[in-house]
XYZ file of N, CA and C in Angstrom:
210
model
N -4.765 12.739 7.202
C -3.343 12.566 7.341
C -2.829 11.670 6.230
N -1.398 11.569 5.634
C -1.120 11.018 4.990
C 0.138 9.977 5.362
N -0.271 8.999 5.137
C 1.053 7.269 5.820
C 1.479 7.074 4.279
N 2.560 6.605 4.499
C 3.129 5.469 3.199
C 3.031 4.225 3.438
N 2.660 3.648 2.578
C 2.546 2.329 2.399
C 4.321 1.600 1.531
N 4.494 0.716 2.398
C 5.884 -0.001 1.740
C 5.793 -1.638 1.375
N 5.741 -2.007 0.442
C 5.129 -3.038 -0.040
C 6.621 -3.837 -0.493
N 6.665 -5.197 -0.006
C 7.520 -5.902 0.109
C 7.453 -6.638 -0.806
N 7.626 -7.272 -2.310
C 7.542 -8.065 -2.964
C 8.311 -8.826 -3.462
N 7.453 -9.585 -4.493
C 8.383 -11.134 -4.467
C 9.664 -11.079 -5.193
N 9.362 -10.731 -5.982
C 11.209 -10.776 -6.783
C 11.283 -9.463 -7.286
N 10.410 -8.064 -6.920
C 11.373 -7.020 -7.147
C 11.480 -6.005 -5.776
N 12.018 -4.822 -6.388
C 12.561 -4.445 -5.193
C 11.036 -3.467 -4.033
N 11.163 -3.036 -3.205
C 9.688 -2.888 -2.734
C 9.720 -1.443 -3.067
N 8.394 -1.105 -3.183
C 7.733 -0.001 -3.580
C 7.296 0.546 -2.460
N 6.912 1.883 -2.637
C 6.526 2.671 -1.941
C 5.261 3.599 -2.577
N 3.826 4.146 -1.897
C 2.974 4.996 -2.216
C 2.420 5.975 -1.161
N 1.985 6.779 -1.057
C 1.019 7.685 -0.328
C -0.635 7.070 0.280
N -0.999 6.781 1.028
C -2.491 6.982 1.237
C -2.888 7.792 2.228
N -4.268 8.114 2.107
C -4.613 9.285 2.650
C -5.759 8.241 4.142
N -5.735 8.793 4.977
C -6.952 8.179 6.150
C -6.867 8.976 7.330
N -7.785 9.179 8.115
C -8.258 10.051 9.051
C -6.875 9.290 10.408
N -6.538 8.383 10.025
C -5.877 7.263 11.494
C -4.825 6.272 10.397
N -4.073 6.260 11.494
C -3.098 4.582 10.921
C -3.974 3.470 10.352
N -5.105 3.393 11.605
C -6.106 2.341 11.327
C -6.466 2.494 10.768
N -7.470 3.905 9.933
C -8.475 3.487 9.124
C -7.277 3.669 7.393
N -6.489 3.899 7.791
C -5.377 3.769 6.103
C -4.731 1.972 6.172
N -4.609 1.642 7.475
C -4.777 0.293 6.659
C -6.007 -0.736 6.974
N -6.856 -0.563 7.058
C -8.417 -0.954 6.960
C -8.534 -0.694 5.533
N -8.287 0.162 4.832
C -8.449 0.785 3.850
C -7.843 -0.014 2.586
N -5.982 -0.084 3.189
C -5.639 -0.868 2.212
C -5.547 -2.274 2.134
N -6.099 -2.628 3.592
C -6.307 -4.386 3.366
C -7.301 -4.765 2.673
N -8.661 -4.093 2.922
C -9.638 -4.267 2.362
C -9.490 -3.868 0.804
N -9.078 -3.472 0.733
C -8.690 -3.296 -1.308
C -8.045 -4.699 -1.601
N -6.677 -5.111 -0.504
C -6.016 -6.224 -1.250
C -7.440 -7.226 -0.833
N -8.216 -7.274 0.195
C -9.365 -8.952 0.111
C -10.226 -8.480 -0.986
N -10.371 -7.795 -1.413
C -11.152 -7.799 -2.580
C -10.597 -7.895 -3.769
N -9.537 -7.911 -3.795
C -9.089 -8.288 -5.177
C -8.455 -9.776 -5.293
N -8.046 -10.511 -6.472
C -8.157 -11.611 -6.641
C -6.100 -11.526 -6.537
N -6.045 -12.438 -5.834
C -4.367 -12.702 -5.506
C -4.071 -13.365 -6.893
N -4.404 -13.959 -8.366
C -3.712 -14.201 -8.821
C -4.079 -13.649 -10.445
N -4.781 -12.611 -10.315
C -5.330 -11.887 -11.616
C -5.234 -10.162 -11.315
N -5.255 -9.776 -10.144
C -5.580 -8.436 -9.921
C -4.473 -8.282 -9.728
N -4.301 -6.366 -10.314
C -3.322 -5.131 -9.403
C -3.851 -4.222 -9.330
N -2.871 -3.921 -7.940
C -2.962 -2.610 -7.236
C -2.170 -1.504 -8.060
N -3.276 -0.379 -8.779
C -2.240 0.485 -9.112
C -2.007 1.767 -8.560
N -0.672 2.038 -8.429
C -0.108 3.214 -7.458
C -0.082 4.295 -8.077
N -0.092 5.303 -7.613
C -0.226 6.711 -7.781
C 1.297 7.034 -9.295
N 2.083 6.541 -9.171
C 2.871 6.657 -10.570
C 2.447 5.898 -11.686
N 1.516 5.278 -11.539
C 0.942 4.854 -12.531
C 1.469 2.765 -13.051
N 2.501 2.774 -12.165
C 3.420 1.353 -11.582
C 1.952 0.381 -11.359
N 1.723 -1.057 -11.758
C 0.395 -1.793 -11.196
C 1.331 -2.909 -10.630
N 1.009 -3.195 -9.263
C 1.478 -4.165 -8.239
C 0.631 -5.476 -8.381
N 1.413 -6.674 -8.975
C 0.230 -7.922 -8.332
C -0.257 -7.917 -7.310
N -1.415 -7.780 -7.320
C -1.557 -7.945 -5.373
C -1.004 -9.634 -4.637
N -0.732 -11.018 -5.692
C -0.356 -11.650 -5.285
C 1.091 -12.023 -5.259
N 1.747 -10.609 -5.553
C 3.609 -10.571 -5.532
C 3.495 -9.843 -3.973
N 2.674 -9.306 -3.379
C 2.789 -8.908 -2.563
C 2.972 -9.383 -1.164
N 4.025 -9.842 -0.319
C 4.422 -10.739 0.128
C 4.318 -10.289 2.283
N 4.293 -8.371 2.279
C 4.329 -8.106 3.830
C 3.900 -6.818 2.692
N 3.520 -5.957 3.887
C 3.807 -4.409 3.850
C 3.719 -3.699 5.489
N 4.040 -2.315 5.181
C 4.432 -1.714 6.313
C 4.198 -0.331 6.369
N 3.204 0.720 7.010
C 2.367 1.892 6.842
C 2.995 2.716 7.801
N 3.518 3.587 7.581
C 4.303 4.445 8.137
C 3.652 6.121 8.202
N 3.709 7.056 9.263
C 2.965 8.180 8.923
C 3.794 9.098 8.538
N 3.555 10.118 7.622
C 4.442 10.825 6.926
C 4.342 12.473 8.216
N 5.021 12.601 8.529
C 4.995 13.650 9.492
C 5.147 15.224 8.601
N 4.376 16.049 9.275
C 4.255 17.156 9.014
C 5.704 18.414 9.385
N 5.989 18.890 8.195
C 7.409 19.698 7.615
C 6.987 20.836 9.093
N 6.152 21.177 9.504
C 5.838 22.146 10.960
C 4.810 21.839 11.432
């Protein structure tokens, strides 16, 4: 299934991406565990447009499931 991820950051406006996971849970298991492994003040997350997110501008986010057109 596919959720969006909505990423709240610090001084710009929030972004939005696609991830893919079998459950809500395991898509954000998925994407927390990417942000603890990366370093909050050297690393980014980069999104599917090719956009790289500090992971330490990253301030909330919010995983939403993208529902199926039928």
């Amino acid at each position: 299934m596919r959720y969006v991820v909505t990423c709240f950051l610090e001084k710009e406006e929030p972004c939005s991406f696609i991830v893919y996971g079998g459950s809500k849970h395991e898509a954000a298991f998925t994407f927390e565990k990417t942000l603890k492994e990366a370093s909050p003040l050297n690393d980014y997350v980069e999104l599917s447009d090719g956009k790289q997110v500090k992971v330490g501008s990253i301030l909330a986010y919010r995983i939403d499931e993208v529902k199926p057109l039928f």
